[in-house]
Structure formats: structure tokens, C-alpha cells
Short mmCIF file of C-alpha atoms in Angstrom, two decimals:
data_model
loop_
_atom_site.label_atom_id
_atom_site.label_comp_id
_atom_site.label_asym_id
_atom_site.label_seq_id
_atom_site.Cartn_x
_atom_site.Cartn_y
_atom_site.Cartn_z
CA UNK A 1 105.53 122.99 89.62
CA UNK A 2 103.90 123.97 92.83
CA UNK A 3 100.16 122.42 93.13
CA UNK A 4 100.23 119.89 90.79
CA UNK A 5 100.06 117.09 93.05
CA UNK A 6 103.58 115.58 93.78
CA UNK A 7 103.31 115.44 97.59
CA UNK A 8 99.59 114.04 97.05
CA UNK A 9 100.69 111.23 95.20
CA UNK A 10 103.67 110.67 97.43
CA UNK A 11 101.45 110.61 100.43
CA UNK A 12 99.03 108.14 98.76
CA UNK A 13 101.72 105.48 98.60
CA UNK A 14 101.65 104.78 102.30
CA UNK A 15 98.00 106.15 103.03
CA UNK A 16 99.35 109.27 104.79
CA UNK A 17 96.38 111.00 102.79
CA UNK A 18 93.73 108.76 105.07
CA UNK A 19 94.38 111.51 108.07
CA UNK A 20 93.06 114.31 105.53
CA UNK A 21 89.01 114.58 105.97
CA UNK A 22 88.44 115.49 102.33
CA UNK A 23 90.81 112.69 100.65
CA UNK A 24 89.21 110.61 98.23
CA UNK A 25 90.84 107.87 96.00
CA UNK A 26 89.89 106.53 92.69
CA UNK A 27 91.89 103.07 91.32
CA UNK A 28 94.52 101.08 93.19
CA UNK A 29 98.02 101.05 94.74
CA UNK A 30 99.74 98.13 94.34
CA UNK A 31 102.58 97.11 96.54
CA UNK A 32 104.38 93.47 96.09
CA UNK A 33 101.09 92.20 94.65
CA UNK A 34 98.60 93.60 97.26
CA UNK A 35 96.28 96.69 96.96
CA UNK A 36 97.00 98.72 100.09
CA UNK A 37 93.76 100.33 100.04
CA UNK A 38 92.01 96.91 100.33
CA UNK A 39 89.44 97.02 103.09
CA UNK A 40 91.27 94.45 105.38
CA UNK A 41 94.78 96.16 104.97
CA UNK A 42 95.58 97.98 108.06
CA UNK A 43 97.36 101.64 107.48
CA UNK A 44 99.96 100.98 110.38
CA UNK A 45 101.27 98.10 108.64
CA UNK A 46 101.24 99.58 105.33
CA UNK A 47 103.71 102.33 106.87
CA UNK A 48 105.91 99.76 108.65
CA UNK A 49 106.89 98.46 104.89
CA UNK A 50 106.66 102.17 103.48
CA UNK A 51 108.49 104.63 106.01
CA UNK A 52 108.32 108.45 105.03
CA UNK A 53 110.49 111.34 105.89
CA UNK A 54 108.64 114.81 105.67
CA UNK A 55 109.77 118.41 104.41
CA UNK A 56 110.31 119.82 107.81
CA UNK A 57 112.29 117.79 110.19
CA UNK A 58 109.75 116.62 112.87
CA UNK A 59 111.31 114.56 115.49
CA UNK A 60 109.36 114.01 118.45
CA UNK A 61 109.62 115.69 121.66
CA UNK A 62 111.42 112.65 123.70
CA UNK A 63 114.93 111.39 123.59
CA UNK A 64 117.10 110.66 120.59
CA UNK A 65 117.16 107.02 121.24
CA UNK A 66 113.27 107.08 121.85
CA UNK A 67 112.49 108.77 118.74
CA UNK A 68 114.48 106.05 116.70
CA UNK A 69 112.72 103.48 119.14
CA UNK A 70 109.31 104.65 118.42
CA UNK A 71 108.10 102.53 115.19
CA UNK A 72 110.09 99.59 116.92
CA UNK A 73 107.78 99.77 119.75
CA UNK A 74 104.48 100.52 117.71
CA UNK A 75 105.25 97.57 115.75
CA UNK A 76 105.97 95.33 119.24
CA UNK A 77 109.42 94.67 117.89
CA UNK A 78 111.04 91.65 119.62
CA UNK A 79 114.67 91.89 118.99
CA UNK A 80 117.47 93.94 120.57
CA UNK A 81 116.28 97.80 120.63
CA UNK A 82 119.90 99.15 121.20
CA UNK A 83 121.49 97.11 118.50
CA UNK A 84 118.62 98.21 116.11
CA UNK A 85 118.63 101.96 117.43
CA UNK A 86 122.43 102.17 116.75
CA UNK A 87 122.55 100.36 113.32
CA UNK A 88 119.54 102.82 112.28
CA UNK A 89 121.61 106.04 113.55
CA UNK A 90 124.87 104.69 111.88
CA UNK A 91 122.71 104.15 108.43
CA UNK A 92 121.76 107.59 108.81
CA UNK A 93 125.09 108.85 109.36
CA UNK A 94 124.21 110.37 112.87
CA UNK A 95 125.81 107.71 115.21
CA UNK A 96 129.11 109.16 115.83
CA UNK A 97 127.33 112.78 116.49
CA UNK A 98 124.76 111.52 118.96
CA UNK A 99 126.24 108.26 120.32
CA UNK A 100 127.28 109.96 123.75
CA UNK A 101 123.77 111.88 124.30
CA UNK A 102 121.18 109.32 123.30
CA UNK A 103 118.89 110.55 126.24
CA UNK A 104 119.05 114.55 125.32
CA UNK A 105 115.81 115.67 123.47
CA UNK A 106 115.89 115.00 119.78
CA UNK A 107 114.71 118.76 119.45
CA UNK A 108 118.11 119.69 120.80
CA UNK A 109 119.68 118.68 117.53
CA UNK A 110 120.34 121.07 114.70
CA UNK A 111 118.09 121.10 111.44
CA UNK A 112 119.96 118.88 109.45
CA UNK A 113 120.87 116.46 112.36
CA UNK A 114 116.92 116.42 113.16
CA UNK A 115 116.17 115.45 109.60
CA UNK A 116 118.77 112.37 109.65
CA UNK A 117 117.18 111.72 113.01
CA UNK A 118 113.79 111.42 111.23
CA UNK A 119 115.36 109.25 108.16
CA UNK A 120 116.90 107.00 111.10
CA UNK A 121 113.43 106.54 112.74
CA UNK A 122 111.91 105.72 109.31
CA UNK A 123 114.47 103.00 108.46
CA UNK A 124 114.65 101.66 112.15
CA UNK A 125 111.79 99.24 110.95
CA UNK A 126 113.46 97.96 107.82
CA UNK A 127 110.87 99.21 105.24
CA UNK A 128 111.17 98.20 101.91
CA UNK A 129 110.32 101.77 100.50
CA UNK A 130 111.21 105.05 101.84
CA UNK A 131 109.19 108.14 100.67
CA UNK A 132 110.95 111.63 100.98
CA UNK A 133 108.94 114.75 100.61
CA UNK A 134 111.34 117.65 99.77
CA UNK A 135 113.71 116.40 102.63
CA UNK A 136 116.09 119.28 101.88
CA UNK A 137 114.03 122.13 101.32
CA UNK A 138 114.86 123.29 105.05
CA UNK A 139 118.20 122.72 105.15
CA UNK A 140 121.47 124.45 104.27
CA UNK A 141 123.92 123.49 101.72
CA UNK A 142 126.15 121.41 103.93
CA UNK A 143 123.38 119.54 105.68
CA UNK A 144 121.57 119.09 102.12
CA UNK A 145 124.97 117.58 100.67
CA UNK A 146 125.16 114.78 103.62
CA UNK A 147 121.27 114.05 103.05
CA UNK A 148 121.95 113.66 99.63
CA UNK A 149 124.97 111.23 100.21
CA UNK A 150 122.76 109.43 102.58
CA UNK A 151 120.11 108.80 99.93
CA UNK A 152 122.80 107.49 97.56
CA UNK A 153 123.95 105.11 100.33
CA UNK A 154 120.05 104.13 101.25
CA UNK A 155 119.16 103.18 97.61
CA UNK A 156 121.28 100.25 97.73
CA UNK A 157 119.20 98.90 100.37
CA UNK A 158 115.62 100.51 99.98
CA UNK A 159 113.50 101.86 96.96
CA UNK A 160 113.48 105.44 97.76
CA UNK A 161 110.91 108.07 96.26
CA UNK A 162 111.68 111.44 96.46
CA UNK A 163 109.80 114.93 95.62
CA UNK A 164 111.88 117.81 94.96
CA UNK A 165 111.68 121.07 93.18
CA UNK A 166 115.39 121.25 92.89
CA UNK A 167 116.38 119.77 89.40
CA UNK A 168 120.00 119.79 90.33
CA UNK A 169 119.40 117.43 93.34
CA UNK A 170 117.42 115.13 90.82
CA UNK A 171 120.20 114.77 88.39
CA UNK A 172 122.45 113.88 91.46
CA UNK A 173 120.41 111.52 93.36
CA UNK A 174 117.82 110.00 90.93
CA UNK A 175 118.05 106.82 88.52
CA UNK A 176 114.26 107.52 87.30
CA UNK A 177 112.61 110.89 87.06
CA UNK A 178 108.69 111.73 86.85
CA UNK A 179 107.57 115.29 85.92
CA UNK A 180 104.61 116.20 87.02
CA UNK A 181 102.83 119.43 85.51
CA UNK A 182 99.60 121.20 86.00
CA UNK A 183 96.63 121.83 83.60
CA UNK A 184 94.61 125.06 84.27
CA UNK A 185 92.91 125.38 81.11
CA UNK A 186 89.70 123.84 82.65
CA UNK A 187 89.84 127.27 85.13
CA UNK A 188 90.89 124.80 87.86
CA UNK A 189 94.19 123.12 88.74
CA UNK A 190 94.31 119.75 87.89
CA UNK A 191 97.73 117.58 88.28
CA UNK A 192 99.15 114.87 85.97
CA UNK A 193 102.02 112.93 85.09
CA UNK A 194 103.54 114.48 82.04
CA UNK A 195 106.59 112.36 81.48
CA UNK A 196 108.59 109.81 83.20
CA UNK A 197 111.97 108.01 82.45
CA UNK A 198 115.69 107.70 83.19
CA UNK A 199 116.68 110.73 84.70
CA UNK A 200 119.56 111.24 81.97
CA UNK A 201 117.00 111.01 79.41
CA UNK A 202 114.49 113.33 80.96
CA UNK A 203 116.93 116.27 81.30
CA UNK A 204 118.89 115.84 78.61
CA UNK A 205 116.37 114.44 75.84
CA UNK A 206 112.76 114.81 76.88
CA UNK A 207 110.09 113.60 74.95
CA UNK A 208 107.47 115.85 76.11
CA UNK A 209 107.33 119.75 75.12
CA UNK A 210 106.17 120.47 78.90
CA UNK A 211 109.02 118.86 80.10
CA UNK A 212 111.48 120.35 77.88
CA UNK A 213 110.10 123.72 78.73
CA UNK A 214 110.13 123.40 82.56
CA UNK A 215 113.96 122.17 82.70
CA UNK A 216 115.03 125.04 80.10
CA UNK A 217 113.14 127.78 82.39
CA UNK A 218 110.66 128.50 79.65
CA UNK A 219 107.53 127.33 81.67
CA UNK A 220 105.02 129.81 82.61
#
């Protein structure tokens, strides 16, 4: 349900919440044996390895080419920019649609194309993990299908963590599903992880009553 902290948890995994003044963290986030919130860790380096795609497509007001190259320049990439940009656009399923207009502004693309451009930008730095916060919520069904197919392709090379309200989408693309719920008994809204397991098990044989109620539509 809305307000249970799904996006907050996702954003904590690459320190995007650092940009929110009231954000505070208790505990640790371990990535490849390293606490990414340790005092000597550079958040920019964290985001080089843990990329993110947001709910609303957010291409920069610059050319399609420069949108993809942005992270490469930020990280002082020393290789061939043309090859990396083309490779990223191909992985995002966008190359054939934009190869003849790379100098055009990224904002000139359709919503679905803009989201795939953002995915190309995120994977250009070859991260280990790709975070996706409701990446299809602003897209039409055709664009959604394209992005879902892209996710299935990308998970062969990346760990992909996706937040979605669409339970059908979760069954289509996810190997593992975590269900977050919210506790309003104390008068506030406290989000918590209710259950996590293989997607098939979560949707067909949930262990927790809260999970069963939510996926069956009985949740209130």
C-alpha cells in the first residue's frame, strides 16, 4: 500500500535519501561487504555501482547522446564514448529509434522512449545493481510491455530491484517478491517488511495473513 516506505527503502540503497534534509538512518546497508553509509564512502561512487531509474522519466534537457554520456563524464570514463553510448542504447532497446537523431534533445522523445533513455543512462556506467522505482506507472500498456521485456533482458547482467504497485507486473518480471505493509495501530504510519520469498510462493501460498489479504483484495 501507499505510504509503507517502499520508495524510501529503495532510495536508501544508493544514498538518494541523502538529498532529503530530514532523512536519518539507523543500521547499515551492505554492498559487496562494504557499508555504503560509512564515513569514508563517496555517494557518487555508490551511485556509479548502484544506478536508479525513477517513476517519472527524467531525461536532462540535453541531447540524447549527452544524456547517456552524462554519467560517463561524471565518472571520468576513459574509453570510447561513442561505443559505450551505442551499446547502452542498444541494451535499452532504443538504438534503432534514435540512431539518426542523437543530437536531438532527449525531451523530444515520447514518454516510453524517455524512460528507456533514462535506463540507458543508468546502465552506461555498467552498474552492478539497477534500482527502478515504479518505472512503468506513467507509461501506456505498450510502453510498459517494452520496459518489462527490457527488465527481463537486463536481469541477465544486473541485479534489478523494482518497486511496483502492479501485482501482475511483479508476477511477470520478479524472481523474488517482498511485500511491505503499514502499521497504523499506534496512530501513525509505520512501514515494515511483512513477508519476502520466491514470487510464486508469495502470490500462490503466502505465509502471512497480511500478504494473503492484500493480494486477494481484502486489505483495508
